[in-house]
Tab-separated table of C-alpha atoms in Angstrom:
chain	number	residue	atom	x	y	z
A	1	UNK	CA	0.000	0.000	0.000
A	2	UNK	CA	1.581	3.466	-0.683
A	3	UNK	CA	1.247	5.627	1.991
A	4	UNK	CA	0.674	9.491	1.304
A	5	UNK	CA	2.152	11.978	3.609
A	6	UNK	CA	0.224	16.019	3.092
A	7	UNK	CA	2.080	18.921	4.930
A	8	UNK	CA	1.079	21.024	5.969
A	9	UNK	CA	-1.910	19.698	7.922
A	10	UNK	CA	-3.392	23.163	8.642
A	11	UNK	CA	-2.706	25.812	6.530
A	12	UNK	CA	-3.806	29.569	7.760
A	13	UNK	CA	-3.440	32.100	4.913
A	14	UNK	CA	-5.511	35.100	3.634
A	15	UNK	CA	-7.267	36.159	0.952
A	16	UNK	CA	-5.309	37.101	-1.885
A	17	UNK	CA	-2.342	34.880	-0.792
A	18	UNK	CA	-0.512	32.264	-2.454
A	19	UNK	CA	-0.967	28.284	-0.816
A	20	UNK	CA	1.265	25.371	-1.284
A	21	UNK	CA	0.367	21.947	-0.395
A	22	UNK	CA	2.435	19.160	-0.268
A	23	UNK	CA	1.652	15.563	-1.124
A	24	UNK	CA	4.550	12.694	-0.144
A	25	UNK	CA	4.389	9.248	-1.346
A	26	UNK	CA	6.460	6.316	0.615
A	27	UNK	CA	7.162	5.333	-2.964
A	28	UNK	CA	6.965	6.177	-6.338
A	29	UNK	CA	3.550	6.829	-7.749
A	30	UNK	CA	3.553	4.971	-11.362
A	31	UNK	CA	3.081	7.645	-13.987
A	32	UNK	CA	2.109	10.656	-11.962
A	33	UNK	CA	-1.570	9.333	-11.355
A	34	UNK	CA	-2.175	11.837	-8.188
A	35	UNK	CA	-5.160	13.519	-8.277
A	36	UNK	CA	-5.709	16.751	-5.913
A	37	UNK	CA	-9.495	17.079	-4.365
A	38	UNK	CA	-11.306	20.005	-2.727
A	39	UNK	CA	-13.791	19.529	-0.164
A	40	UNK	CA	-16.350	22.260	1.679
A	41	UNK	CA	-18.180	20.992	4.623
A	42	UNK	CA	-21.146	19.140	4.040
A	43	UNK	CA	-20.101	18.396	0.317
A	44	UNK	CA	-18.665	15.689	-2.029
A	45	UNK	CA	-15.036	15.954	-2.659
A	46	UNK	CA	-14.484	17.591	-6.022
A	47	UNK	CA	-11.964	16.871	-8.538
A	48	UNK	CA	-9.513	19.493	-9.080
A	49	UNK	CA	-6.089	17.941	-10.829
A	50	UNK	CA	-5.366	14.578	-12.321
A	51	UNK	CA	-2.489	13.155	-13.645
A	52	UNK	CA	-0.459	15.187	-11.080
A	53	UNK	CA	-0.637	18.892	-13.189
A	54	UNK	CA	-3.505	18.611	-15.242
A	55	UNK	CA	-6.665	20.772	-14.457
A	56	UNK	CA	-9.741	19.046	-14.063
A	57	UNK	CA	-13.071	20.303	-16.380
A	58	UNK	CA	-14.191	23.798	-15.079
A	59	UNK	CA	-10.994	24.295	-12.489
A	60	UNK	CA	-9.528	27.788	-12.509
A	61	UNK	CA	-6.308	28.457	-13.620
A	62	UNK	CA	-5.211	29.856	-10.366
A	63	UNK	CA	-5.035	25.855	-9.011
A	64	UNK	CA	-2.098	24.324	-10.769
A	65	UNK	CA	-0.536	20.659	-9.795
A	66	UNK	CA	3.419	19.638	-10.058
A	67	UNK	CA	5.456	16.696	-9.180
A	68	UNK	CA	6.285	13.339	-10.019
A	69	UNK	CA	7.732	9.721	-8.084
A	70	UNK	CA	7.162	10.779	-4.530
A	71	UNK	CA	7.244	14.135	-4.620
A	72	UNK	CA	3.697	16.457	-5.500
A	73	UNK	CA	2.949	19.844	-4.500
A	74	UNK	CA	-0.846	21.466	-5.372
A	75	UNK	CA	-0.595	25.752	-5.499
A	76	UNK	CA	-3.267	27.741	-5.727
A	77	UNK	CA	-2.127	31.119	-7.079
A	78	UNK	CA	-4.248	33.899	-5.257
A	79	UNK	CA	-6.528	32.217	-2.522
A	80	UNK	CA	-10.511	33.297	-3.370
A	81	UNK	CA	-12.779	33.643	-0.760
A	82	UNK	CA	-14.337	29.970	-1.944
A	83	UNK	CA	-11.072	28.076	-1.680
A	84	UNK	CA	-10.860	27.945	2.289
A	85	UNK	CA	-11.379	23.936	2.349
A	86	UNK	CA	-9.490	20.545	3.008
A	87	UNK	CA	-7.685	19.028	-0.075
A	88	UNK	CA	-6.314	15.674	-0.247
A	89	UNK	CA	-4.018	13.973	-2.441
A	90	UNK	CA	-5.065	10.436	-3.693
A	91	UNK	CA	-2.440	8.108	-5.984
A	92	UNK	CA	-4.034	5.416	-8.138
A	93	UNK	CA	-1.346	4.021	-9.654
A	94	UNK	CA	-0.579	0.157	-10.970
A	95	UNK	CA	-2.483	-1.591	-7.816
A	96	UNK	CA	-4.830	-1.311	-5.253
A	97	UNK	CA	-5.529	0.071	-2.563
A	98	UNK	CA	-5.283	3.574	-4.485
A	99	UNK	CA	-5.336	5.596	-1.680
A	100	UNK	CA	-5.845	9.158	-0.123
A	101	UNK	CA	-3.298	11.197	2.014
A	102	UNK	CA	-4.886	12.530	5.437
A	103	UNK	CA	-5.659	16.423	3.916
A	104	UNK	CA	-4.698	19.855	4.422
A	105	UNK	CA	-7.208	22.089	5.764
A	106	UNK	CA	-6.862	25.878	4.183
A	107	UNK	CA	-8.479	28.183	6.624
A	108	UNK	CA	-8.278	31.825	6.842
A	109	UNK	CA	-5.965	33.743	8.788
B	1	UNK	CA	-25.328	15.752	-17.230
B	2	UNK	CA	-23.674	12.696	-15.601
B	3	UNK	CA	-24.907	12.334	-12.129
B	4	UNK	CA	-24.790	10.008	-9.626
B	5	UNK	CA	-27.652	10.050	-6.774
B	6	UNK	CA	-27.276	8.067	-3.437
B	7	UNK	CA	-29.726	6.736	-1.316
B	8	UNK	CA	-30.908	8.198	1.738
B	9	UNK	CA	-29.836	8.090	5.437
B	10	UNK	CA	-29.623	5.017	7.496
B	11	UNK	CA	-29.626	4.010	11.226
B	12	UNK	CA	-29.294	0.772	11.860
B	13	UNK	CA	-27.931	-1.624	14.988
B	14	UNK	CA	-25.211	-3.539	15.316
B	15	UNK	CA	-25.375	-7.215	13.454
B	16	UNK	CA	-28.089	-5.342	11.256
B	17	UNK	CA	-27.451	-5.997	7.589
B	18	UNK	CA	-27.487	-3.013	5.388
B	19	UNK	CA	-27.667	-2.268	1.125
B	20	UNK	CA	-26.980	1.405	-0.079
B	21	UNK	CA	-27.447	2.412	-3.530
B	22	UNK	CA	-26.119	4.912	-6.097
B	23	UNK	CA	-27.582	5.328	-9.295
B	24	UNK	CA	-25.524	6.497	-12.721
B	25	UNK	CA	-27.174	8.807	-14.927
B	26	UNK	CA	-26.282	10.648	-18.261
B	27	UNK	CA	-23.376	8.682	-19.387
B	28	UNK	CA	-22.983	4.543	-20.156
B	29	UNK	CA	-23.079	3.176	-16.680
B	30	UNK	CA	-21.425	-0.271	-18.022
B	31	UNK	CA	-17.953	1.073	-19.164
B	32	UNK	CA	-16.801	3.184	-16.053
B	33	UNK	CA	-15.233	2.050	-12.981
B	34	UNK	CA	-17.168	3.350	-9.553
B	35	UNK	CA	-15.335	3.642	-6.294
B	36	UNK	CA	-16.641	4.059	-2.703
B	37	UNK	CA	-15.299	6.053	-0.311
B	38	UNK	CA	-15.861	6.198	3.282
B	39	UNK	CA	-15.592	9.111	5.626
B	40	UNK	CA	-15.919	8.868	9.427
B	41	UNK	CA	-17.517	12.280	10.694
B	42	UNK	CA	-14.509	14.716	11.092
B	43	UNK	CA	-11.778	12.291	9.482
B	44	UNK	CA	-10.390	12.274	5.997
B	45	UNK	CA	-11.085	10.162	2.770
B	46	UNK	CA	-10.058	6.236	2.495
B	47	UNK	CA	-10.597	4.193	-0.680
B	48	UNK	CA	-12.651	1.036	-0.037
B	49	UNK	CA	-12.395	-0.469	-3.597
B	50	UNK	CA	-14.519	-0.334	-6.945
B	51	UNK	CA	-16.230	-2.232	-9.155
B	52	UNK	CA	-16.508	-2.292	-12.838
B	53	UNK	CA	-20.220	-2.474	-13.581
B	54	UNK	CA	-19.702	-4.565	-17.335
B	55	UNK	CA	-18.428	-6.995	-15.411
B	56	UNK	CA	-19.121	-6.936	-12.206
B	57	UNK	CA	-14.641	-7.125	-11.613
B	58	UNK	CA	-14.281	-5.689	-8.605
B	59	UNK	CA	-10.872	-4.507	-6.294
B	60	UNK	CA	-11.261	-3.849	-2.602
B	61	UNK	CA	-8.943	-2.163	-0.007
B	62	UNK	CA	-7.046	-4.392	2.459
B	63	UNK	CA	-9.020	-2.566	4.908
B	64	UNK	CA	-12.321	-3.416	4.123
B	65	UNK	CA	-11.966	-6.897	2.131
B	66	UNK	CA	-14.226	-9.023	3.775
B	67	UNK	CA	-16.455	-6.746	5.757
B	68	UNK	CA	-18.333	-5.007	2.693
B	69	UNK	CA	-19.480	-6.275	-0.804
B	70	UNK	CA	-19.699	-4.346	-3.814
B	71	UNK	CA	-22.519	-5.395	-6.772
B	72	UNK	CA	-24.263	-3.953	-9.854
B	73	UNK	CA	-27.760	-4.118	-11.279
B	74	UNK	CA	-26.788	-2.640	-14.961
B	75	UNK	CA	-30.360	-2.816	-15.847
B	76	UNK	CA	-30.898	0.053	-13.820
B	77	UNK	CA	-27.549	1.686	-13.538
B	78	UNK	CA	-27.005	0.953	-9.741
B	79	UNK	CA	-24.372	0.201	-7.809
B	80	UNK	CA	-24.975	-1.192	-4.245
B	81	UNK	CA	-22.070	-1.264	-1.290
B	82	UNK	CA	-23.480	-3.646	1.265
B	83	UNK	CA	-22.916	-5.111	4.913
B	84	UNK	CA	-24.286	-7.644	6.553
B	85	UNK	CA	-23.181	-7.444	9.871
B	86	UNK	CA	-22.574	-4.112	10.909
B	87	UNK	CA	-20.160	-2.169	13.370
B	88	UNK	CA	-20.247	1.027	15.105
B	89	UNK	CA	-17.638	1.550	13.258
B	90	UNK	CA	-18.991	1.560	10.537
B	91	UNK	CA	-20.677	4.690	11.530
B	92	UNK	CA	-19.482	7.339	8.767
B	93	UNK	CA	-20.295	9.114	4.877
B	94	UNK	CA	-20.558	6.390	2.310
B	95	UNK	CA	-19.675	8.463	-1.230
B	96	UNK	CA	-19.951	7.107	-4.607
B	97	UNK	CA	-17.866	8.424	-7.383
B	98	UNK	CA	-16.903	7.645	-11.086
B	99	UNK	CA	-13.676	7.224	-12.492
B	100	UNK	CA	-13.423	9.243	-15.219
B	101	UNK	CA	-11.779	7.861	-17.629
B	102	UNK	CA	-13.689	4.685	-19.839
B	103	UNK	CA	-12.948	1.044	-18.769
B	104	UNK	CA	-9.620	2.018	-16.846
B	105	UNK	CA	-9.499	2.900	-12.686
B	106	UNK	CA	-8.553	6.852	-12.946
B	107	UNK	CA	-9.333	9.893	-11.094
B	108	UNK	CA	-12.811	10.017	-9.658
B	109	UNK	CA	-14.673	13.035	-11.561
B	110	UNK	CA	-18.271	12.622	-10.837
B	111	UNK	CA	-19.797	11.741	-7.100
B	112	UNK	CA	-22.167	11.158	-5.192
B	113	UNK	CA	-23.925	13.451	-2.274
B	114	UNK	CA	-22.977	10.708	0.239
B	115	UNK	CA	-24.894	8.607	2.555
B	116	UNK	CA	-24.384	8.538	6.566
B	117	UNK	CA	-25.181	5.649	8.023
B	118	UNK	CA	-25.104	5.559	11.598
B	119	UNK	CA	-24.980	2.557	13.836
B	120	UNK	CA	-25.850	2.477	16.955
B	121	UNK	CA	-27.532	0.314	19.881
């Protein structure tokens, strides 16, 4: 089983600000499949990056995904109001189980 | 639209069996993988398994092999994640979601709203 490691686990930024979120894997994830997911209490995670940097269907530009092997990071440019939330890393690479890492939440400063 | 609707809230007992449901809509249920996903109130995400509803193939987590079933009716675009004995727990969000890419386990684009199911005696 790969184990993923996110740092931070709480994140405290403001509006406006840049955030960097860091995915580790205990070993290398086969061809970059990490996918990044947003989710706001009370909803369904939501897809946001696949294939470790590229932008899911309706995702704004200012969410961007980087990294390969064991090593992922997940920036979003200029934190919006709406993009306070816990993200979390999942690999699903050559077997199962294709797991999640534990999430970062993004709160506001 | 391709959606994927859950069924409701459950509260069962312990040792009480259990069937939750979450029907596909607006895209060919057959050819894509669906996952589940549990999440225990105030915890993060885990990957129980999936199941490929053409074929009813089916991978589960370590975790959970043995303790939940997956199954399919394609007829009516369902996919079912069930229990018959349950835990406390078990007590947590039960999500559905689609991988998004056809016949092959990917990235899970579409899910469901989730369904708590809460056991207790």
């Amino acid at each position: 089983e790969i184990v993923l490691t996110q740092t931070p686990g709480t994140l405290s930024l403001s509006p406006g600000e840049r955030a960097t979120l860091f995915c580790r894997a205990r070993q290398s994830v086969s061809s970059s499949y990490l996918a990044w997911y947003q989710q706001k209490p009370g909803q369904a995670p939501r897809l946001l990056i696949y294939g470790a940097s590229n932008r899911a269907t309706g995702i704004p530009d200012r969410f961007s995904g980087s990294g390969s092997g064991t090593d992922f990071t997940l920036t979003i440019s200029t934190l919006e109001p709406e993009d306070f939330a816990v993200y979390y890393c999942q690999q699903y690479g050559s077997t199962p189980p294709w797991t999640f890492g534990q999430g970062t939440t993004v709160e506001v400063k | 639209e391709v959606q994927l609707v859950q069924s409701g809230a459950e509260v069962k007992k312990p040792g009480e069996s259990l069937k939750i449901s979450c029907k596909g809509s607006g895209y060919t249920f057959n050819k894509y993988w669906i996952g589940w996903v549990r999440q225990v109130p105030g915890k993060g995400l885990e990957w129980m398994g999936t199941i490929y509803p053409g074929d009813s193939d089916t991978r589960y987590s370590p975790s959970f092999q043995g303790h939940v079933t997956f199954s399919v009716d394609k007829s009516i675009s369902t996919a079912y994640l069930q229990w018959s004995s349950l835990k406390a727990s078990d007590t947590a969000v039960y999500y559905c979601a689609r991988s998004a890419i056809l016949g092959t386990i990917s990235q899970l684009d579409y899910w469901g709203q989730g369904a708590l199911v809460t056991v207790s005696s």
